[in-house]
Short mmCIF file of C-alpha atoms in Angstrom, two decimals:
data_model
loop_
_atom_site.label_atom_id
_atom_site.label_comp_id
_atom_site.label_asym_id
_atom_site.label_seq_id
_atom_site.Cartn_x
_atom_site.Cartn_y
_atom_site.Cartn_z
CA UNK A 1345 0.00 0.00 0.00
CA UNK A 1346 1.57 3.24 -1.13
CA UNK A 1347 2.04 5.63 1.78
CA UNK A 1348 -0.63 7.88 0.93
CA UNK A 1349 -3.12 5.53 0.50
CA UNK A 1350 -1.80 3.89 4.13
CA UNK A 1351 -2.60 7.73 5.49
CA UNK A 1352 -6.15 7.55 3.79
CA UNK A 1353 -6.81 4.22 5.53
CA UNK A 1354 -5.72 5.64 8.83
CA UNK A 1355 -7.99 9.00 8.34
CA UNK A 1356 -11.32 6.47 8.13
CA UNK A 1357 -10.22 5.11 11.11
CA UNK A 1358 -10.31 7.90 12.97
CA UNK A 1359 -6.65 8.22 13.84
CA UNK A 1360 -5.41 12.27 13.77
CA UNK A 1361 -1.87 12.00 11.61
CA UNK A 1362 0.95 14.61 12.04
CA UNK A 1363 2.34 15.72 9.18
CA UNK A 1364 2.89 12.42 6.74
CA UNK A 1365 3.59 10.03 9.47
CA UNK A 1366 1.80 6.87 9.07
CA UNK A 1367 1.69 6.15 13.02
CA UNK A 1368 0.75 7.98 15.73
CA UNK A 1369 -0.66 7.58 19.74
CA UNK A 1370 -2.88 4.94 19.09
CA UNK A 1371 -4.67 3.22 22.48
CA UNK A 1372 -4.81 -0.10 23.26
CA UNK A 1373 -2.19 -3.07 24.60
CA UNK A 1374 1.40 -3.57 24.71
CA UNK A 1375 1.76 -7.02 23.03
CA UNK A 1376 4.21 -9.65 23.16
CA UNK A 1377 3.67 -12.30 20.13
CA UNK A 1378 4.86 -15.83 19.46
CA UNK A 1379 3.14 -16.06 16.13
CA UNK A 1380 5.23 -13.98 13.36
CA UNK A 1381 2.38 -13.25 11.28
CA UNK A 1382 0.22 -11.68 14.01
CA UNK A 1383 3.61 -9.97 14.49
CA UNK A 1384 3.65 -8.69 11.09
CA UNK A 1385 0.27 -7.45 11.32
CA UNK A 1386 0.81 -5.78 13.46
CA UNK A 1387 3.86 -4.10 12.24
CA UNK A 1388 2.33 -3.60 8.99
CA UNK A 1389 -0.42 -1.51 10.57
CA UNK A 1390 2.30 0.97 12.11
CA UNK A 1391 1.64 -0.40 15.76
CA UNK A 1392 5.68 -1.60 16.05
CA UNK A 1393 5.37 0.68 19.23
CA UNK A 1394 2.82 -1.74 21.00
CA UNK A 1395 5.23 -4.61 20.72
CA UNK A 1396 7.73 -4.70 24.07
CA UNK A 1397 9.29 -8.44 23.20
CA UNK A 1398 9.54 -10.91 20.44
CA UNK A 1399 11.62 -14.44 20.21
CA UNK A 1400 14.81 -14.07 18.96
CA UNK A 1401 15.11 -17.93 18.72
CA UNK A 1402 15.18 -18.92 14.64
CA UNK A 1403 13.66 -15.07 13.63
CA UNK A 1404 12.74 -15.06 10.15
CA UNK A 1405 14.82 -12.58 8.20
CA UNK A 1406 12.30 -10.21 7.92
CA UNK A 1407 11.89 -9.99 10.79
CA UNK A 1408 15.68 -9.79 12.27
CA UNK A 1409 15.94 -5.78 13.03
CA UNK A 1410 13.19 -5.64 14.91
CA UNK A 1411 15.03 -8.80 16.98
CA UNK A 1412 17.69 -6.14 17.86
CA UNK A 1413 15.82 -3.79 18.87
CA UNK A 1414 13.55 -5.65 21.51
CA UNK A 1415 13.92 -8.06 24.18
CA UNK A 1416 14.08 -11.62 23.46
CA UNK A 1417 10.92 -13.33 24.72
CA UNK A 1418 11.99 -17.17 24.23
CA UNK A 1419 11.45 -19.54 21.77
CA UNK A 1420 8.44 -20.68 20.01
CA UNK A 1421 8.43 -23.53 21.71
CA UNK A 1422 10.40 -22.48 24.68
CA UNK A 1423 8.99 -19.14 25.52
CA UNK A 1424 9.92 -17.44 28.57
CA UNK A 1425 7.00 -16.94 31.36
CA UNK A 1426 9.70 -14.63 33.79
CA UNK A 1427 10.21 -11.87 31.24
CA UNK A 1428 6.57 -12.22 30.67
CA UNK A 1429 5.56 -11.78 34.45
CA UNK A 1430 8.27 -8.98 34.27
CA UNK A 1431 6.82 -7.10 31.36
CA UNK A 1432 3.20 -7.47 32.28
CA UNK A 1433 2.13 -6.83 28.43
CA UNK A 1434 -1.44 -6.14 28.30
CA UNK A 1435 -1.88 -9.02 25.63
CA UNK A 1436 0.12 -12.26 24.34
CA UNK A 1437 -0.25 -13.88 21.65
CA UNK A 1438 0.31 -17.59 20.83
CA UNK A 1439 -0.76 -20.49 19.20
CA UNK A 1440 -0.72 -24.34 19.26
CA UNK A 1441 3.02 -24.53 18.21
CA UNK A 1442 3.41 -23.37 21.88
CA UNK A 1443 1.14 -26.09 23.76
CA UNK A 1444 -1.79 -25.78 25.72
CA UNK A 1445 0.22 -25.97 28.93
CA UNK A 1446 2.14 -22.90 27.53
CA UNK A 1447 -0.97 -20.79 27.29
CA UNK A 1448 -2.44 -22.27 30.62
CA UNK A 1449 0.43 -20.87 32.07
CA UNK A 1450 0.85 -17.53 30.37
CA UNK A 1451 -2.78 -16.93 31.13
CA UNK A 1452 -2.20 -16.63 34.89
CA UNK A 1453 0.01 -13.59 33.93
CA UNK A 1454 -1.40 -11.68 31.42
CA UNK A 1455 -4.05 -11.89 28.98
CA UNK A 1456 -3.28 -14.66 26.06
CA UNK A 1457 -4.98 -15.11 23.11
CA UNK A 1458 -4.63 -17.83 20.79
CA UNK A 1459 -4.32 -16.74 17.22
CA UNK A 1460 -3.85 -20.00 15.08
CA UNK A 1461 -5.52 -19.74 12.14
CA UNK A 1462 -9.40 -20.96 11.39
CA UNK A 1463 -11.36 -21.57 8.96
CA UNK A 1464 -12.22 -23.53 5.40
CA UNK A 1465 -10.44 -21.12 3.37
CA UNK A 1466 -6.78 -19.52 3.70
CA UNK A 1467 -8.50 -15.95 2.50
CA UNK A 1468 -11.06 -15.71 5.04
CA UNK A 1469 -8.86 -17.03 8.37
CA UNK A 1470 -6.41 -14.42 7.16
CA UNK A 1471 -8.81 -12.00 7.41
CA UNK A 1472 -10.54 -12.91 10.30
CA UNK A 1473 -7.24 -12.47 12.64
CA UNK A 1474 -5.82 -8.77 10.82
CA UNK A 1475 -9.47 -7.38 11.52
CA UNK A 1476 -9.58 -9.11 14.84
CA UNK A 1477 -5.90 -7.91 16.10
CA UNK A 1478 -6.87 -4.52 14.49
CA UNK A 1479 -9.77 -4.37 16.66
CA UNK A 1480 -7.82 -4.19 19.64
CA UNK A 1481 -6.68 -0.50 18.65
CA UNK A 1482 -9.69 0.51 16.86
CA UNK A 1483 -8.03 0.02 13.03
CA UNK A 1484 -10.74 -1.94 11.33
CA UNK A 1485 -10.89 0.39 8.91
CA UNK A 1486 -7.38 0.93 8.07
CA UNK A 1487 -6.77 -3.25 8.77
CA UNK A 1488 -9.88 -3.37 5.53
CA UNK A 1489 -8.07 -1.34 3.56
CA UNK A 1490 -4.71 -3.37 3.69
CA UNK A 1491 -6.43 -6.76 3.17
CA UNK A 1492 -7.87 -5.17 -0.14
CA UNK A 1493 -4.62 -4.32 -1.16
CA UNK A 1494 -2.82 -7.73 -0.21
CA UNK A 1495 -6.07 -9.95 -2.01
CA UNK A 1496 -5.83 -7.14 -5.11
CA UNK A 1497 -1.85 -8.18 -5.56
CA UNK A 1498 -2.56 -11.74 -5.11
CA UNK A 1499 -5.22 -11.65 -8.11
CA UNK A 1500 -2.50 -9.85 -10.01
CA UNK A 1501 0.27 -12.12 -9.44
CA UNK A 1502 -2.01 -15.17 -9.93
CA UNK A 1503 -3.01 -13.69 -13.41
CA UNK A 1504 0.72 -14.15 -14.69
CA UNK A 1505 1.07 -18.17 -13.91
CA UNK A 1506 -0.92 -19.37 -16.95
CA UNK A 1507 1.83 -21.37 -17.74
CA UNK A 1508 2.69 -22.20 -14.69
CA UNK A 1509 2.88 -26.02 -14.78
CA UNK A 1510 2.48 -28.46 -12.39
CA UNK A 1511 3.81 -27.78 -8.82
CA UNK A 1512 4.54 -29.89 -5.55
CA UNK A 1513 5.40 -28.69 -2.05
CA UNK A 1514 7.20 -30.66 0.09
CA UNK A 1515 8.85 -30.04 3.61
CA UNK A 1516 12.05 -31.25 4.60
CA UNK A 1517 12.77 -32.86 7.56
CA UNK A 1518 16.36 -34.36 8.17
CA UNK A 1519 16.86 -35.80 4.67
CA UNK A 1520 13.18 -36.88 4.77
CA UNK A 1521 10.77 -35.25 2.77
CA UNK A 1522 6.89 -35.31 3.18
CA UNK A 1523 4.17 -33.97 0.99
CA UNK A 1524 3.15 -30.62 2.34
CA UNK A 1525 -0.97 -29.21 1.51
CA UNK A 1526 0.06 -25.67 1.29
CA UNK A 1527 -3.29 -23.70 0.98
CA UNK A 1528 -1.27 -20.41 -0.43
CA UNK A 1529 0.11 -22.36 -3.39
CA UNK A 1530 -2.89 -24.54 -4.27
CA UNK A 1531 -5.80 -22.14 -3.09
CA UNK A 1532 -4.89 -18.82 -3.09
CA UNK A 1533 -2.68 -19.52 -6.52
CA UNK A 1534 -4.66 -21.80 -8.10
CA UNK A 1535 -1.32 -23.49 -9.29
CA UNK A 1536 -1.87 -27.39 -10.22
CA UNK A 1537 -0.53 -29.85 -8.44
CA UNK A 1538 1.15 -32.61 -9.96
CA UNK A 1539 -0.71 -36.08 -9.71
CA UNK A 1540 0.41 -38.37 -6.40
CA UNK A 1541 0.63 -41.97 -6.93
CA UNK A 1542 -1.04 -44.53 -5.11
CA UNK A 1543 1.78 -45.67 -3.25
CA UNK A 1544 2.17 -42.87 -0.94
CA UNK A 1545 0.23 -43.63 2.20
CA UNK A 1546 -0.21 -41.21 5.01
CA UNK A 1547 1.06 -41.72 8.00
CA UNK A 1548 -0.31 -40.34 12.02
CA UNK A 1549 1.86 -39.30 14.39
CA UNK A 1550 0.01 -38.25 17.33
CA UNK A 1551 -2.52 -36.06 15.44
CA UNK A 1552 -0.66 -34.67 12.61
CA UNK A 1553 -0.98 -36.92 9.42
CA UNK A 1554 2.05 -36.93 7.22
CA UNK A 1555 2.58 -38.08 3.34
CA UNK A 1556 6.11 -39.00 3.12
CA UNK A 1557 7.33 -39.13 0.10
CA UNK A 1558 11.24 -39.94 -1.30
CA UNK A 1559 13.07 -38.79 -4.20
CA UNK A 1560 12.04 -42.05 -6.56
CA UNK A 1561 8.20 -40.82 -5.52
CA UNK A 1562 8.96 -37.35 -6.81
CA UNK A 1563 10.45 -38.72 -9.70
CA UNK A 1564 6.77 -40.83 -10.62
CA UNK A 1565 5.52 -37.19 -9.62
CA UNK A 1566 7.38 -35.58 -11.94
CA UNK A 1567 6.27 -31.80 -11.36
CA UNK A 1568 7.65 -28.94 -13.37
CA UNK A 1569 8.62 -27.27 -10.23
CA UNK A 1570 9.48 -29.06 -6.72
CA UNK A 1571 9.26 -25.88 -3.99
CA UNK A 1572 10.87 -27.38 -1.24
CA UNK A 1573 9.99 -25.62 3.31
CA UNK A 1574 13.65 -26.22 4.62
CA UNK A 1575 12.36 -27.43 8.62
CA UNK A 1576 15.76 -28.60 8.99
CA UNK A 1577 17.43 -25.36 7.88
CA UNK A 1578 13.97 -23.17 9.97
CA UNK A 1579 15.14 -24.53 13.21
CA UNK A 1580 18.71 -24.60 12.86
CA UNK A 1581 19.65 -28.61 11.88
CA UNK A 1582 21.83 -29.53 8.75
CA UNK A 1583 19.51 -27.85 5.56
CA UNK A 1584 19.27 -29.43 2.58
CA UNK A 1585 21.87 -29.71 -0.34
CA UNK A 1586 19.39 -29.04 -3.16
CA UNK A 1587 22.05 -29.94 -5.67
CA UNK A 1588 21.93 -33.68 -4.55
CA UNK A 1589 18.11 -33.63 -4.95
CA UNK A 1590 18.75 -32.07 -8.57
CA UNK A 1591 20.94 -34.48 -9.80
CA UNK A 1592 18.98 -37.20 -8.39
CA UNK A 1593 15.93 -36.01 -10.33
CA UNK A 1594 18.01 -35.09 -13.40
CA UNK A 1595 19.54 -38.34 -13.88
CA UNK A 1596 16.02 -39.89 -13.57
CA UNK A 1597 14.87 -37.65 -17.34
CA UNK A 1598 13.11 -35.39 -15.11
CA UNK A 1599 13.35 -32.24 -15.82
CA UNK A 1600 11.94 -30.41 -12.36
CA UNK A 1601 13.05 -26.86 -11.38
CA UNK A 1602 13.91 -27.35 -7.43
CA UNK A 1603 13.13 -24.05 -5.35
CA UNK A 1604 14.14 -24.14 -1.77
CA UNK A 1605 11.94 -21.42 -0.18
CA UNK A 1606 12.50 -19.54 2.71
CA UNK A 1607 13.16 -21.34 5.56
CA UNK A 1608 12.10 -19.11 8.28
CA UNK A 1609 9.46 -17.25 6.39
CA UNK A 1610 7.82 -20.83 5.36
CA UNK A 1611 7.93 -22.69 8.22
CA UNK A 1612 7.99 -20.12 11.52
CA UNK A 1613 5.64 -17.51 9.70
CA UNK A 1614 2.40 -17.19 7.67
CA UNK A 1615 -0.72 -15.92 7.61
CA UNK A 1616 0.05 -12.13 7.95
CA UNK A 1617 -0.22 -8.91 5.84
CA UNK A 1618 3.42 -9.04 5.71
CA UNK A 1619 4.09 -12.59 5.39
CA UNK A 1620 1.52 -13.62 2.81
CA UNK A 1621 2.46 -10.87 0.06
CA UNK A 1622 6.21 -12.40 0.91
CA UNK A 1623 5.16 -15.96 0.34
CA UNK A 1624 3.57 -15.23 -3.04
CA UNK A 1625 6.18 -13.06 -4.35
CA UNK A 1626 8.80 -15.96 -4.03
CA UNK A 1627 6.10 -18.49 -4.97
CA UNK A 1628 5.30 -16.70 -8.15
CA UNK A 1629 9.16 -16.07 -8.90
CA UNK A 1630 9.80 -19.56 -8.38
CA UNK A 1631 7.00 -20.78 -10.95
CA UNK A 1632 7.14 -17.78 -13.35
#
């Protein structure tokens, strides 16, 4: 959103601007978040200023200088109740990656809400939580007016991947790799995905259902482009060497372009004004 259309959004809110800054005294609570894209929401909507700590455990890039600038808060999965109980932020934020004992816990600090993402469709649970976190500070308005942008550049950036191909996401887990549903590629994209063959079964492990797959399996699938979510690389383990997954494929005859996507954007973040225009800029760069 160009800055004069972000100042627009912020006059129908109600929010009195000084000169051309885009934020100003806004009410409503400090926030400490262990979900990036709430995070990135909220930064996106000019309220860094509400934010007193984030995890500086396995940041996303894009989100590093605003690491160094604030305290670290824990891990995802680790994150720390003392600075909490020290900070007394007015709201956290958290999701299932951080357990239900986590939020059980946090709760008998300071307010917690749990912002995982609902809902049928990747759209709609996207815009439940900006409109929802922007209620908090009375930016519904302004929150609208950034989803319409971010759904406006998705429709033009899906309008250039007519020839697109066939596409398959997988994430990679310690040389294993597993067949990943990603809703942004598939739904919001519309890209095709290439066909799965019978042989891969899923597999439960506790409630999560996997569908790993190996590199003879992705050479049946033969997609024209392989976009690999680096776990290993996310959380700090050995990444993968895409070159030995190339030359496996290559000396199969298949001819699949191999994209390694952003670790730490694909795997630690999603689902924020921020995060979802990232996503589909490297998506569509990877496909294009």
């Amino acid at each position: 959103m160009t800055s004069m259309k972000r100042i627009m959004a912020f006059a129908l809110a109600g929010i009195t601007l000084t000169g051309c800054a885009t934020t100003t005294e806004v009410t409503g609570p400090t926030v400490i978040s262990y979900d990036h894209g709430a995070l990135d929401t909220l930064l996106e909507l000019g309220l860094e200023e509400k934010v007193v700590a984030i995890p500086h455990q396995s940041l996303p890039d894009y989100l590093v200088g605003l690491g160094k600038r604030l305290p670290d808060a824990g891990g995802l999965k680790t994150p720390d109740l003392a600075l909490v109980t020290d900070l007394k932020p007015g709201l956290v934020l958290m999701t299932g990656r951080q357990g239900a004992e986590a939020l059980a816990s946090f709760a008998k600090v300071a307010p917690v809400r749990d912002v995982t993402l609902e809902g049928d469709g990747l759209q709609a649970a996207v815009n439940d939580r900006v409109l929802s976190l922007a209620g908090y500070y009375g930016l519904e308005e302004a929150a609208g007016a950034e989803l319409d942008a971010l759904w406006q550049h998705v429709e033009a950036q899906k309008a250039t991947l007519a020839d697109a191909g066939t596409v398959t996401v997988v994430t990679h887990n310690n040389g294993n790799f597993s067949l990943r549903q990603e809703a942004l590629v598939y739904e919001l994209l519309a890209l095709t995905p290439a066909a799965v063959p019978d042989s891969v079964q899923p597999v439960m492990r506790g409630e999560r259902t996997f569908y790993p797959v190996t590199a003879d399996v992705l050479v049946q699938m033969a997609p024209d482009t392989l976009l690999v979510v680096d776990r290993s690389a996310a959380i700090g383990d050995e990444p993968l060497a895409p070159e030995t997954l190339k030359a496996s494929l290559a000396e199969a005859g298949v001819s699949t372009e191999v994209v390694v996507l952003n670790p730490g954007l694909w795997y630690l973040s999603g689902g924020g004004l921020q995060s979802v225009r990232l996503q589909v800029d490297e998506v569509v760069n990877a496909v294009r």
